[in-house]
Coordinates of C-alpha atoms and ligand atoms in Angstrom, one line a residue:
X716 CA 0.0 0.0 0.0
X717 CA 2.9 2.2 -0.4
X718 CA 3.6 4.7 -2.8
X719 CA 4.3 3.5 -6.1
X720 CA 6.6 5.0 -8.7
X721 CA 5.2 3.1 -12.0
X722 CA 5.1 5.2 -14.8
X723 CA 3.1 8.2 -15.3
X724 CA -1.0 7.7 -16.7
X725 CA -1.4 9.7 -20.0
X726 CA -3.3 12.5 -18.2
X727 CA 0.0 13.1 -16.2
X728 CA 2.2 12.7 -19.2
X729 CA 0.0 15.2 -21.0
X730 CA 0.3 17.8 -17.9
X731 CA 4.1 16.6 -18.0
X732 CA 5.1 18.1 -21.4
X733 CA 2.8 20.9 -20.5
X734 CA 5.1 22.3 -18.2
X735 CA 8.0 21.4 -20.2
X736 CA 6.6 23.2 -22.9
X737 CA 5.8 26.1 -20.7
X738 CA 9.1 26.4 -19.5
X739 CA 11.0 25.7 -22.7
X740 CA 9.1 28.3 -24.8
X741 CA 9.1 30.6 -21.9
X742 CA 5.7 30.8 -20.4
X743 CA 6.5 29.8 -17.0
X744 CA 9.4 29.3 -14.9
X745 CA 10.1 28.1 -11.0
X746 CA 10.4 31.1 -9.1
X747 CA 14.0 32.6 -7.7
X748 CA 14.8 29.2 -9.7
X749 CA 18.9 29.4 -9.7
X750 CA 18.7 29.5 -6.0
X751 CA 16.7 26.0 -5.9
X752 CA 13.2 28.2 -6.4
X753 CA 10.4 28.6 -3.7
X754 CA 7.6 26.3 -3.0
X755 CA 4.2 27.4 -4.0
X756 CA 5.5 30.5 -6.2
X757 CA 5.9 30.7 -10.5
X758 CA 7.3 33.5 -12.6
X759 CA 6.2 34.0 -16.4
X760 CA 8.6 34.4 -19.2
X761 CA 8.0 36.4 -22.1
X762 CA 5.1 34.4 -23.9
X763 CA 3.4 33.8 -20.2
X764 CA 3.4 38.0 -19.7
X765 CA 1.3 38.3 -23.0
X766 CA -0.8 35.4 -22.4
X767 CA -1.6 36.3 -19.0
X768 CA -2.0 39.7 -20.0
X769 CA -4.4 39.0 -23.1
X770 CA -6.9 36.8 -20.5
X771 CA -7.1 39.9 -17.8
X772 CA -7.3 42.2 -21.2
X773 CA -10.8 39.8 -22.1
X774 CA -11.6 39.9 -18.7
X775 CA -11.2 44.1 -18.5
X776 CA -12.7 44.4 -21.9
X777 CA -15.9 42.3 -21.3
X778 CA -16.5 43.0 -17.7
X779 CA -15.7 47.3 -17.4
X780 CA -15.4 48.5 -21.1
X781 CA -18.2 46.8 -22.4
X782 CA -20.5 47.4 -19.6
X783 CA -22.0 51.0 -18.6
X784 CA -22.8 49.0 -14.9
X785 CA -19.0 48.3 -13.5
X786 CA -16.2 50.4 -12.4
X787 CA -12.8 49.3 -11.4
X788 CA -10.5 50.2 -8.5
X789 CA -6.9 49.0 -7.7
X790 CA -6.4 49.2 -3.9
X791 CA -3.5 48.4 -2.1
X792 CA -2.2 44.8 -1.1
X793 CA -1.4 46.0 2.6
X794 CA -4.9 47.6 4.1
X795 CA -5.7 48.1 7.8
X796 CA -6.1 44.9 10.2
X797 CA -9.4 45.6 11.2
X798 CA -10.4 44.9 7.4
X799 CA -9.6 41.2 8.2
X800 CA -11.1 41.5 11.1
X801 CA -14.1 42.5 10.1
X802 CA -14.5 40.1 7.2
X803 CA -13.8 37.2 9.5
X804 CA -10.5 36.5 7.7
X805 CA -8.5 36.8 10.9
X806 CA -10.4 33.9 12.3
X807 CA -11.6 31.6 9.7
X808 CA -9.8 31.6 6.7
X809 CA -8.3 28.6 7.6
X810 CA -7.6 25.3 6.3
X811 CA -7.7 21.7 7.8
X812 CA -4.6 20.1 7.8
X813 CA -3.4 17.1 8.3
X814 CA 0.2 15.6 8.7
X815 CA 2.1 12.0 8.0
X816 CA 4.0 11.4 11.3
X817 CA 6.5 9.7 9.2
X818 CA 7.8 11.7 6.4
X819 CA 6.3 14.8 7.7
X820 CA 4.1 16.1 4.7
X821 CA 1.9 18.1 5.1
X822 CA -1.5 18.1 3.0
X823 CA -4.8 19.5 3.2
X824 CA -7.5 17.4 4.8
X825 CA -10.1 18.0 2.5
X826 CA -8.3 17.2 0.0
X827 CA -7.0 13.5 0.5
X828 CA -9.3 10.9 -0.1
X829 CA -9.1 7.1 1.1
X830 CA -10.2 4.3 -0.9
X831 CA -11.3 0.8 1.1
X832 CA -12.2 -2.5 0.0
X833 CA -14.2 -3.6 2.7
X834 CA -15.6 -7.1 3.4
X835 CA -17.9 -8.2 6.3
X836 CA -17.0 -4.5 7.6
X837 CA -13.8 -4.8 7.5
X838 CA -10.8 -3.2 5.5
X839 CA -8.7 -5.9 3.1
X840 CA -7.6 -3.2 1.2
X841 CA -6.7 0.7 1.0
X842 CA -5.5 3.2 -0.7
X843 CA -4.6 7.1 -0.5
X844 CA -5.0 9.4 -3.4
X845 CA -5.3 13.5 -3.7
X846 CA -8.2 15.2 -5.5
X847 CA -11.4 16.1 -4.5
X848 CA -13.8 13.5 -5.9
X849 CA -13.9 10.4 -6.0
X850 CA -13.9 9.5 -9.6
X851 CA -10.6 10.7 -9.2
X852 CA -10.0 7.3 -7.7
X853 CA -9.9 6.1 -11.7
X854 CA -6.2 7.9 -12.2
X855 CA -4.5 6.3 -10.2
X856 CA -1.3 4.2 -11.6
X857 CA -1.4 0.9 -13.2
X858 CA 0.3 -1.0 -10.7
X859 CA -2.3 0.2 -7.3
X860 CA -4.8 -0.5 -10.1
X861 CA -3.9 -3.9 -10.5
X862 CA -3.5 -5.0 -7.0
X863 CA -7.1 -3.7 -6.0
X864 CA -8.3 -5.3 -9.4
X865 CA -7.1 -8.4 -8.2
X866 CA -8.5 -8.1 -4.7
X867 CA -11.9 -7.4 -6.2
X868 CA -11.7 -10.3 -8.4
X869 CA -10.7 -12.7 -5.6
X870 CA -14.0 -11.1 -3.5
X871 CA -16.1 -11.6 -6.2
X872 CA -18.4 -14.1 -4.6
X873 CA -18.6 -11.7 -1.7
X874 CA -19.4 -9.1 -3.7
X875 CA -22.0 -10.7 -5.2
X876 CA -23.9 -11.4 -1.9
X877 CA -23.6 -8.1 -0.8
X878 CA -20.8 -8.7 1.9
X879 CA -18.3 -6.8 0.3
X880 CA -18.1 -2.7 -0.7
X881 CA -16.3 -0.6 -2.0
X882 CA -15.5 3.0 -0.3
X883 CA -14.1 5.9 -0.9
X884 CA -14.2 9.1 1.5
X885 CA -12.2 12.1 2.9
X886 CA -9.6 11.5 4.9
X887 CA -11.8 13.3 7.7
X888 CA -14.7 11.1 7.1
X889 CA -13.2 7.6 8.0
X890 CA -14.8 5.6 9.8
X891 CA -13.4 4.3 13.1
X892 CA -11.6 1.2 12.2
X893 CA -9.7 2.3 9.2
X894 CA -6.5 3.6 8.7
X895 CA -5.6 6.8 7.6
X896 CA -2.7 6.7 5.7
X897 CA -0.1 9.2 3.7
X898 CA -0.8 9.3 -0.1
X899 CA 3.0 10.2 -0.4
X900 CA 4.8 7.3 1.4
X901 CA 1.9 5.4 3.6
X902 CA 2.4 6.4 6.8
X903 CA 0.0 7.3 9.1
X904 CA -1.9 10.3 9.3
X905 CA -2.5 13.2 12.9
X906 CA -5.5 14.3 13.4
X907 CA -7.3 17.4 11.8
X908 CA -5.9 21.0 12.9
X909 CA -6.9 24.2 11.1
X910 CA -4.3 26.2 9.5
X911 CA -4.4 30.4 8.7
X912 CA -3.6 30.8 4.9
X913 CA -3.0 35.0 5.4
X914 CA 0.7 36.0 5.7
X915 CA 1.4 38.0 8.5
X916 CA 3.4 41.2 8.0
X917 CA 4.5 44.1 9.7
X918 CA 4.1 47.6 8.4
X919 CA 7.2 50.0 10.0
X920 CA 10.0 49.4 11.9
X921 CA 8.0 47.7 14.8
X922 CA 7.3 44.1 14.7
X923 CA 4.9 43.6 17.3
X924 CA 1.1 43.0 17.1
X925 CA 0.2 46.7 16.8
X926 CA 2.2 46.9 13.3
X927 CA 1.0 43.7 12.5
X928 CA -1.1 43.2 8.9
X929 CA -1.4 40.3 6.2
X930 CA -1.1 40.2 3.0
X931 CA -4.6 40.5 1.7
X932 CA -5.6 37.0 0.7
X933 CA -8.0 37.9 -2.0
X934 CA -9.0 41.2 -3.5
X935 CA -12.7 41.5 -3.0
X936 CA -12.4 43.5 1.0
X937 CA -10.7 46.2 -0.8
X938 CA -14.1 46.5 -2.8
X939 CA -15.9 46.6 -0.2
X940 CA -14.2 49.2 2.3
X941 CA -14.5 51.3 -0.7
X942 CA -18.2 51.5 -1.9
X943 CA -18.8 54.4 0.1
X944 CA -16.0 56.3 -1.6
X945 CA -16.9 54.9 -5.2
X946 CA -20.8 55.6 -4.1
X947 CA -19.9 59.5 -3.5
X948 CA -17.3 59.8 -5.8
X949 CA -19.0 58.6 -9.5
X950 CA -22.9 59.0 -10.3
X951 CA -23.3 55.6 -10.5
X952 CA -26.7 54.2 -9.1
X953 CA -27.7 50.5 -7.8
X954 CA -28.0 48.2 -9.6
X955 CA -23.3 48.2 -10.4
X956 CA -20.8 46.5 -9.8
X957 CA -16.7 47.6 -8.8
X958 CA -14.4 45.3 -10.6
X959 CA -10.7 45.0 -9.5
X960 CA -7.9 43.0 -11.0
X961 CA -4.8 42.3 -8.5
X962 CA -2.7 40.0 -6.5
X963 CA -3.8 37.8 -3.7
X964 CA -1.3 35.7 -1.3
X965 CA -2.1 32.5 0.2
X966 CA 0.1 30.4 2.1
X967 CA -1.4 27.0 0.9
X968 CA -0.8 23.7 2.5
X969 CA -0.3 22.2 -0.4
X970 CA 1.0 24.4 -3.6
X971 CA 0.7 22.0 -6.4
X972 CA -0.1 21.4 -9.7
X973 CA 1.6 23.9 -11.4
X974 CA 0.3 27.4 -11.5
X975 CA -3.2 25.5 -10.2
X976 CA -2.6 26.4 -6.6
X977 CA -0.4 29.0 -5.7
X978 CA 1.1 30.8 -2.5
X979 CA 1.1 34.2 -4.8
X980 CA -1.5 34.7 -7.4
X981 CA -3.9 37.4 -9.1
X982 CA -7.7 37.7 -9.0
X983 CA -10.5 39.3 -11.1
X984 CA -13.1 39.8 -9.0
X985 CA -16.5 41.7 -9.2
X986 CA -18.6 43.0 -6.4
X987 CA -22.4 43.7 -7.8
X988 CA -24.3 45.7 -6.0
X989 CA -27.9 45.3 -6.3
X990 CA -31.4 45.8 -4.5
X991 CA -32.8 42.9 -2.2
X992 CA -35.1 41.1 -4.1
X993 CA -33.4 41.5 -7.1
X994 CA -30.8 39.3 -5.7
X995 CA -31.5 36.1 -7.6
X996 CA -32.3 37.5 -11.0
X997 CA -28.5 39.1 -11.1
X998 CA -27.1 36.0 -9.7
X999 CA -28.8 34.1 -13.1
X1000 CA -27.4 36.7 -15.0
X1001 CA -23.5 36.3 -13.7
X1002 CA -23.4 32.9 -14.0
X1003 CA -24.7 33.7 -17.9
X1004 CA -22.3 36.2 -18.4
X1005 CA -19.5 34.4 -16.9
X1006 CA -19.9 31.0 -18.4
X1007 CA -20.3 33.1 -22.2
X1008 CA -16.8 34.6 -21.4
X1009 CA -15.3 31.3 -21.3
X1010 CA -16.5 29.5 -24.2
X1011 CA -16.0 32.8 -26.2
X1012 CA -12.7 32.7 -25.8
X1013 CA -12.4 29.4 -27.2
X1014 CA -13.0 27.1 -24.6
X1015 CA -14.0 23.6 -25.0
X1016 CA -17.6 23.1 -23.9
X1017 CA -16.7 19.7 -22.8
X1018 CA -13.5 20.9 -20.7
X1019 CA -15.5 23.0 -18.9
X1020 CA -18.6 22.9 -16.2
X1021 CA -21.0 25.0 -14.0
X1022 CA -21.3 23.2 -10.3
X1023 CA -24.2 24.7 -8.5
X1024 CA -23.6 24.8 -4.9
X1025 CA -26.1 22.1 -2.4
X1026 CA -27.6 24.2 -0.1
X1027 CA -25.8 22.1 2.3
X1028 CA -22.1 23.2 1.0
X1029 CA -23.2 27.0 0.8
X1030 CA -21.8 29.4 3.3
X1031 CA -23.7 30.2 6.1
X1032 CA -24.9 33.8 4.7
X1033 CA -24.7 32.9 1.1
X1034 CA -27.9 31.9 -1.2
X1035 CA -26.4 30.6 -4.1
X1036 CA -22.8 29.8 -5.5
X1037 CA -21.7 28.3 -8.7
X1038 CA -18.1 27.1 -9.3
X1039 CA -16.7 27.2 -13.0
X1040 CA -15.0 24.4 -13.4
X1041 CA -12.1 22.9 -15.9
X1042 CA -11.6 19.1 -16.8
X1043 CA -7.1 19.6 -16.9
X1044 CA -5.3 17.0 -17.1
X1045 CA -4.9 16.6 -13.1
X1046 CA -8.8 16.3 -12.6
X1047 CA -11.4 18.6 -12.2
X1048 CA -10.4 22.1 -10.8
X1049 CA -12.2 25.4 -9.5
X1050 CA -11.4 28.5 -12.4
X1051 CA -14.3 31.3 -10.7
X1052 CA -16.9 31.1 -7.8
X1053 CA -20.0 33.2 -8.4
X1054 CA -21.7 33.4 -5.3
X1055 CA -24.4 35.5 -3.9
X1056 CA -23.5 37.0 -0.9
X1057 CA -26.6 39.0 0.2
X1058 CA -25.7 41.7 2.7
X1059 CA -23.2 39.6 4.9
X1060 CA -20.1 42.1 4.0
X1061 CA -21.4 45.6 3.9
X1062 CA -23.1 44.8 7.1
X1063 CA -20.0 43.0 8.7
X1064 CA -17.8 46.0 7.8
X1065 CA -20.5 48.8 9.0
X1066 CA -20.7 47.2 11.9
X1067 CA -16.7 47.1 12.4
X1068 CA -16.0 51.0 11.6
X1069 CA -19.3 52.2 12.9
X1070 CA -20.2 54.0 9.0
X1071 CA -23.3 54.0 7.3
X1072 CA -22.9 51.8 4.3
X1073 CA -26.2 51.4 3.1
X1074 CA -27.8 52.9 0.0
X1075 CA -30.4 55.7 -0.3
X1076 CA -32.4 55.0 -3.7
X1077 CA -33.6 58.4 -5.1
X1078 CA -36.2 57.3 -7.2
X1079 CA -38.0 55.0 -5.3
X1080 CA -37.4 56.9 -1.8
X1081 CA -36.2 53.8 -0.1
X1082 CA -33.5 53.1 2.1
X1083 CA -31.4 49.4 1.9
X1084 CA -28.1 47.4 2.8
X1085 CA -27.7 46.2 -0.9
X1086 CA -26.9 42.6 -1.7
X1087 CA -23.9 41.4 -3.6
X1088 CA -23.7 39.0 -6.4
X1089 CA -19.4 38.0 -6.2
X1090 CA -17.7 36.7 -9.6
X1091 CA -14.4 35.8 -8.4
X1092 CA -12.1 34.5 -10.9
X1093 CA -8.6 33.5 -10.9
X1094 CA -6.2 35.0 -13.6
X1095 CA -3.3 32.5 -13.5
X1096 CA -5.7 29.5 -12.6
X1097 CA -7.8 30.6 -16.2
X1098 CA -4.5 31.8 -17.8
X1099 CA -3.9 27.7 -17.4
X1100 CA -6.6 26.9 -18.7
X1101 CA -6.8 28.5 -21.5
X1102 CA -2.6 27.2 -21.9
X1103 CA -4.2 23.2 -21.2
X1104 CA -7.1 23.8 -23.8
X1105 CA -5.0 24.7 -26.6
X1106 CA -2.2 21.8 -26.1
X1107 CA -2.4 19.6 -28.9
X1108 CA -0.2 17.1 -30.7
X1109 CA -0.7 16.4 -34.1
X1110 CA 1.3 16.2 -37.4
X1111 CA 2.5 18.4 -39.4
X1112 CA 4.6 17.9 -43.2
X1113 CA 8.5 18.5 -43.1
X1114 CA 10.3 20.2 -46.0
X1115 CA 9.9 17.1 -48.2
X1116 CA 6.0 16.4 -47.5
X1117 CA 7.0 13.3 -44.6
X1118 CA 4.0 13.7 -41.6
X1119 CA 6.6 14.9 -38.2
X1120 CA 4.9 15.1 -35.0
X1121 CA 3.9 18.9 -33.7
X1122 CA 3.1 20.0 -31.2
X1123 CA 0.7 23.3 -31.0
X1124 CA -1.0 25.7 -28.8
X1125 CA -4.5 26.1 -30.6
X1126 CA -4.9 29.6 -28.8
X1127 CA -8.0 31.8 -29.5
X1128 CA -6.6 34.5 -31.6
X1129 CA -7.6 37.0 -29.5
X1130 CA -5.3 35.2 -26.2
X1131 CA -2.3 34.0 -28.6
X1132 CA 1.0 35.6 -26.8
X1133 CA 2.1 36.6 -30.9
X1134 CA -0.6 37.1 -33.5
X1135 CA 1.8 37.3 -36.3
X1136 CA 5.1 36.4 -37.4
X1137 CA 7.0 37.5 -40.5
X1138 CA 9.5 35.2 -42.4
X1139 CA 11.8 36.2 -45.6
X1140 CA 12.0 33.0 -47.1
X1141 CA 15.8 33.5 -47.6
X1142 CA 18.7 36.2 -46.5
X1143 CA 19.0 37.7 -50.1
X1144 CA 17.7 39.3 -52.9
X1145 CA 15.4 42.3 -51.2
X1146 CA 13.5 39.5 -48.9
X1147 CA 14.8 40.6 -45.7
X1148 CA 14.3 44.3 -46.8
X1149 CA 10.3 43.2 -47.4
X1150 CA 9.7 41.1 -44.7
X1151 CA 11.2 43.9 -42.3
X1152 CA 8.6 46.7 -43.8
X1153 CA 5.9 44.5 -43.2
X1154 CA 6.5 43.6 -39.7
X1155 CA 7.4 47.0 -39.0
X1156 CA 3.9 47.7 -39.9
X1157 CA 2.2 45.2 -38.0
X1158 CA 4.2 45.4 -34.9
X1159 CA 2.1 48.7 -34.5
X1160 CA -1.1 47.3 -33.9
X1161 CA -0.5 43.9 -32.7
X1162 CA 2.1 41.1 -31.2
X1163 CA 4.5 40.8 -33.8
X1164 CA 7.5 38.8 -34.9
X1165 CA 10.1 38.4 -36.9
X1166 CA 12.2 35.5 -37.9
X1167 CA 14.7 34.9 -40.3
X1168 CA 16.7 32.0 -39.1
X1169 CA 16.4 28.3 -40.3
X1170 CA 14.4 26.7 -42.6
X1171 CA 11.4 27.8 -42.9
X1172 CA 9.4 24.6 -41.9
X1173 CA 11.2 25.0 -38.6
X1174 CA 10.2 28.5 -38.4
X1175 CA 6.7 27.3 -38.6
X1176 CA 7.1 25.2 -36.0
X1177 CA 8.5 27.5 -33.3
X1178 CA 5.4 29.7 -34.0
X1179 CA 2.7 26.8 -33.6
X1180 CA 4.7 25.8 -30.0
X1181 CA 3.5 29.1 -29.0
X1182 CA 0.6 29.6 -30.7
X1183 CA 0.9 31.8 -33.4
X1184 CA -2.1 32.0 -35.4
X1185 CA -0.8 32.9 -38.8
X1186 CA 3.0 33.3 -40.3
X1187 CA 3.9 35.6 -43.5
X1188 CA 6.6 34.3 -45.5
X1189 CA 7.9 36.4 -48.2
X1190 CA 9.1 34.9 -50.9
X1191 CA 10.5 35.4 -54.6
X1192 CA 7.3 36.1 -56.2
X1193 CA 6.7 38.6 -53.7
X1194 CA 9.4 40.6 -55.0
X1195 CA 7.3 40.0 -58.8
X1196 CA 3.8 40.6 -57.9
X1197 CA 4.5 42.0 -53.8
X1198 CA 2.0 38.9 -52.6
X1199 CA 2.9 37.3 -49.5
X1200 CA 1.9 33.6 -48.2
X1201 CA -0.3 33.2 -44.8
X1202 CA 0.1 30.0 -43.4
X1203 CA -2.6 29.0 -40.5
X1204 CA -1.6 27.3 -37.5
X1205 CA -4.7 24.9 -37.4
X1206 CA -5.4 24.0 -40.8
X1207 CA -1.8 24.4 -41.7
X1208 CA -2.9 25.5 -45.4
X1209 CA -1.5 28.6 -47.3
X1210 CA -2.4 31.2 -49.6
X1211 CA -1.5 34.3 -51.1
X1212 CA -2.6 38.0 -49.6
X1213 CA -1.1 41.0 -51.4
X1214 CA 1.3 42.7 -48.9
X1215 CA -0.8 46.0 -49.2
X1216 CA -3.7 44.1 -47.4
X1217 CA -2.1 42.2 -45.0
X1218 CA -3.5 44.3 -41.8
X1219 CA -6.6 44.1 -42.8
X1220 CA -6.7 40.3 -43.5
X1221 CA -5.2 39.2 -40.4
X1222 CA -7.7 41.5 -38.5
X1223 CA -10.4 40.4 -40.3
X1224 CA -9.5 36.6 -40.0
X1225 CA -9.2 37.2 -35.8
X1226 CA -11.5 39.3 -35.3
X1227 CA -9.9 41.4 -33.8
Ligands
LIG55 P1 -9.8 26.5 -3.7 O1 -11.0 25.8 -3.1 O2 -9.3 25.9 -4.9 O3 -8.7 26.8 -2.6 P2 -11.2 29.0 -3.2 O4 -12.7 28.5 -3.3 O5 -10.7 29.1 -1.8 O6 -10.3 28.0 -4.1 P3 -11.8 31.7 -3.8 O7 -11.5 32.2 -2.4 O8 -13.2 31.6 -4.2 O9 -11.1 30.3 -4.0 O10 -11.0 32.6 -4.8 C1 -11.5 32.9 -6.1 C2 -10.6 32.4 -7.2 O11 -9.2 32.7 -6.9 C3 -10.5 30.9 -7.3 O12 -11.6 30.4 -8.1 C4 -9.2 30.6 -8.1 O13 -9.4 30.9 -9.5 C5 -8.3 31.7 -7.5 N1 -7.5 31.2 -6.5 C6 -7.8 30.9 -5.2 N2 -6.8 30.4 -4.5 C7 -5.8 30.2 -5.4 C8 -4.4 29.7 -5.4 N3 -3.9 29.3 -4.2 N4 -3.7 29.7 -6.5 C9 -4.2 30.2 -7.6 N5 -5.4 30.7 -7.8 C10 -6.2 30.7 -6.7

């Protein structure tokens, strides 16, 4: 019942040269990573900036531009203690943890899961796994697999009468009798304790409790400590929302899975204000809006869910919640919550600094605490996403028409790190010169590059590995009739676009 090392299943694989692809094309590296890097903490490379910067650019677009409802703020990471206070940060933002008291690893108790065997109520068999449902029991490696495979054969009989079962809980949840063991090495398991995910900090040259502050752990109480101001400052009316886009700090359990789950990461989070009673109707309306903003990016409809909250899981003051959820290559994972929050934090924080924070309606003469309908999205946990979705290996021709193995990042246009790159087909004869103008040209109005080293086939590789919708090779007939090829990255086909209108075909074929 130990820890295996077999080879990886072809999900992991998949997620394997994911991360090598990340790093070798310069997505995403370890952070502080000559110095041995730091648990729980990522840095993006060049393509990762643009990426990362195109999803909160679709997020800022759709959610403030577009809207006439939502206004943004950017408040600062370090706020006064009494905002976490009041929120009830300071006292429950804590996780359940749970330790192996013999190779000291620490995980999250929520988030290991025992699998028994049991016969005549007893365990025969068990196994310890990460993930948070149990269908996540069916990834596990070939060789656990095959040892409770042939356990369940051999209690087949028993099966059949209904003696023996099969089953799989939290670690929390097992019942008295059965171990509760380390998925890392087997050994067993202490006892529940909750853990505080905000760093602590201390704001000038004191570092006692009177200086003492966190971090802020997510970005939506520096929305709220500032609706008055935002109220009194813009003529915006109930129903609106204040959007902000910025960094959060954590200091997980369990950092893992790449980028997934972070000790340093950025939100893009809404807070919408709106009149009680009107509550449900703008919670419907999120979960539209927010579900549309993932598939029109590109997203496969199969990749992704919508998990509506049981009452039972919802949050003592919360009346609905719905998770957006992505199918990567590690299991299902959480990408946005949309909850609705009713009146639980203006009320907490008016409370807490003794200020009116409810909402005089002009029109209708009435006086309320409005509720709040909360998207809270996560930009690296979507900016993964988005990098997992377009992952494909397929084939592509070499230089004499032989199918080679590619591999490509099927980016929405409008998300792809470089929209364009520009190729002379040689060094000589006025290619360069061409080539140059045109990129010059496009590099004005979007993510351009230019390219003039190897063969070209190559060149059109490097561009599909990170994503590169189209590439425009100039070429010796360009220099006769000043056409240039555009090669797309999906279909991989070619065809001819006069130079002169290059700008507006590529915009035209992005939509952009
Ligand atoms: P989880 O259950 O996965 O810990 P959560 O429910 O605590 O997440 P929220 O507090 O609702 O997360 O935060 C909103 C969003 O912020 C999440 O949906 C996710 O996209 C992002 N997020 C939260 N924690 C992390 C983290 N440690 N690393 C990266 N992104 C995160």
């Amino acid at each position: 019942m130990a820890k295996d090392n077999a080879p990886s299943s072809p999900s992991q694989q998949r997620m394997e040269n994911i991360v090598s692809l990340a790093k070798r094309r310069g997505f995403v590296f370890p952070s502080s990573e000559i110095y041995g890097g730091l648990n729980g903490c990522w840095d993006y490379g060049p393509l990762g900036v643009e990426l990362k910067r195109n999803v909160k650019d679709a997020w800022y677009e759709s959610m403030v531009r577009h809207r006439d409802d939502i206004v943004p703020v950017d408040c600062a990471i370090l706020m006064n203690r009494r905002v976490w206070q009041a929120s009830g940060h300071e006292k429950c933002f804590t996780d359940p943890m749970v330790d192996c008291r013999e190779c000291k690893r620490r995980f999250r108790a929520d988030k290991v899961r025992m699998h028994y065997l049991v016969v005549d109520g007893k365990p025969v068999w068990h196994h310890a796994y990460e993930g948070d449902d149990p269908a996540g029991f069916d990834d596990i490696s070939k060789s656990v697999r095959k040892s409770y495979d042939h356990l369940r054969n051999a209690h087949k009989a028993d099966f059949d009468a209904g003696k023996a079962t099969d089953l799989d809980c939290l670690v929390s949840q097992v019942p008295e009798g059965h171990a509760r063991i380390c998925p890392e090495c087997g050994g067993e398991l202490t006892e529940a304790r909750l853990f505080n995910l905000m760093f602590k900090t201390f704001v000038g040259p004191a570092e006692d409790s009177a200086a003492m502050t966190y971090l802020r752990p997510e970005t939506a109480q520096g929305i709220f400590v500032n609706f008055l101001s935002v109220l009194n400052s813009s003529r915006i009316k109930v129903p609106f929302g204040i959007a902000q886009i910025g960094k959060a700090f954590r200091n997980e359990i369990t950092p893992r899975n790449f980028t997934f789950r972070t000790r340093e990461f950025e939100q893009m989070e809404i807070e919408f204000f709106c009149k009680p009673g009107t509550d449900d109707q703008w919670y419907r309306h999120w979960v539209e809006v927010r579900k549309r903003w993932y598939l029109d990016l590109g997203m496969r409809p199969e990749n992704v869910r919508f998990r509506e909250h049981a009452p039972e899981e919802l949050a003592h003051y919360a009346r609905g919640c719905t998770d957006v959820e992505y199918k990567f290559p590690f299991g299902w994972g959480e990408l946005e919550g949309i909850a609705n929050r009713t009146d639980y934090d203006l009320r907490a924080h008016a409370e807490a600094c003794g200020k009116d924070l409810s909402y005089f309606d002009d029109e209708t003469k009435e006086r309320f605490v409005p509720f709040v309908i909360e998207p809270s999205a996560g930009a690296d946990r979507s900016t993964l996403a988005f990098l997992c979705d377009a992952y494909c290996e397929d084939e592509a021709p070499d230089e004499k028409g032989n199918p080679q193995p590619r591999t490509v990042l099927k980016f929405h246009p409008r998300l792809a790190p470089i929209k364009a790159a520009v190729f002379p087909l040689v060094r000589k004869d006025g290619m360069p010169e061409k080539a140059g103008a045109i990129y010059e040209s496009l590099r004005k109005r979007m993510a351009a590059f230019y390219d003039d080293k190897g063969a070209v086939g190559r060149r059109y590789r490097r561009q599909d590995e990170a994503g590169t919708p189209f590439c425009i090779t100039v070429d010796g007939q360009t220099m006769q009739d000043d056409t240039v090829t555009v090669r797309d990255r999906d279909a991989m086909t070619q065809q001819r676009v006069p130079a002169e209108g290059i700008l507006r075909f590529l915009s035209d074929a992005m939509g952009l």
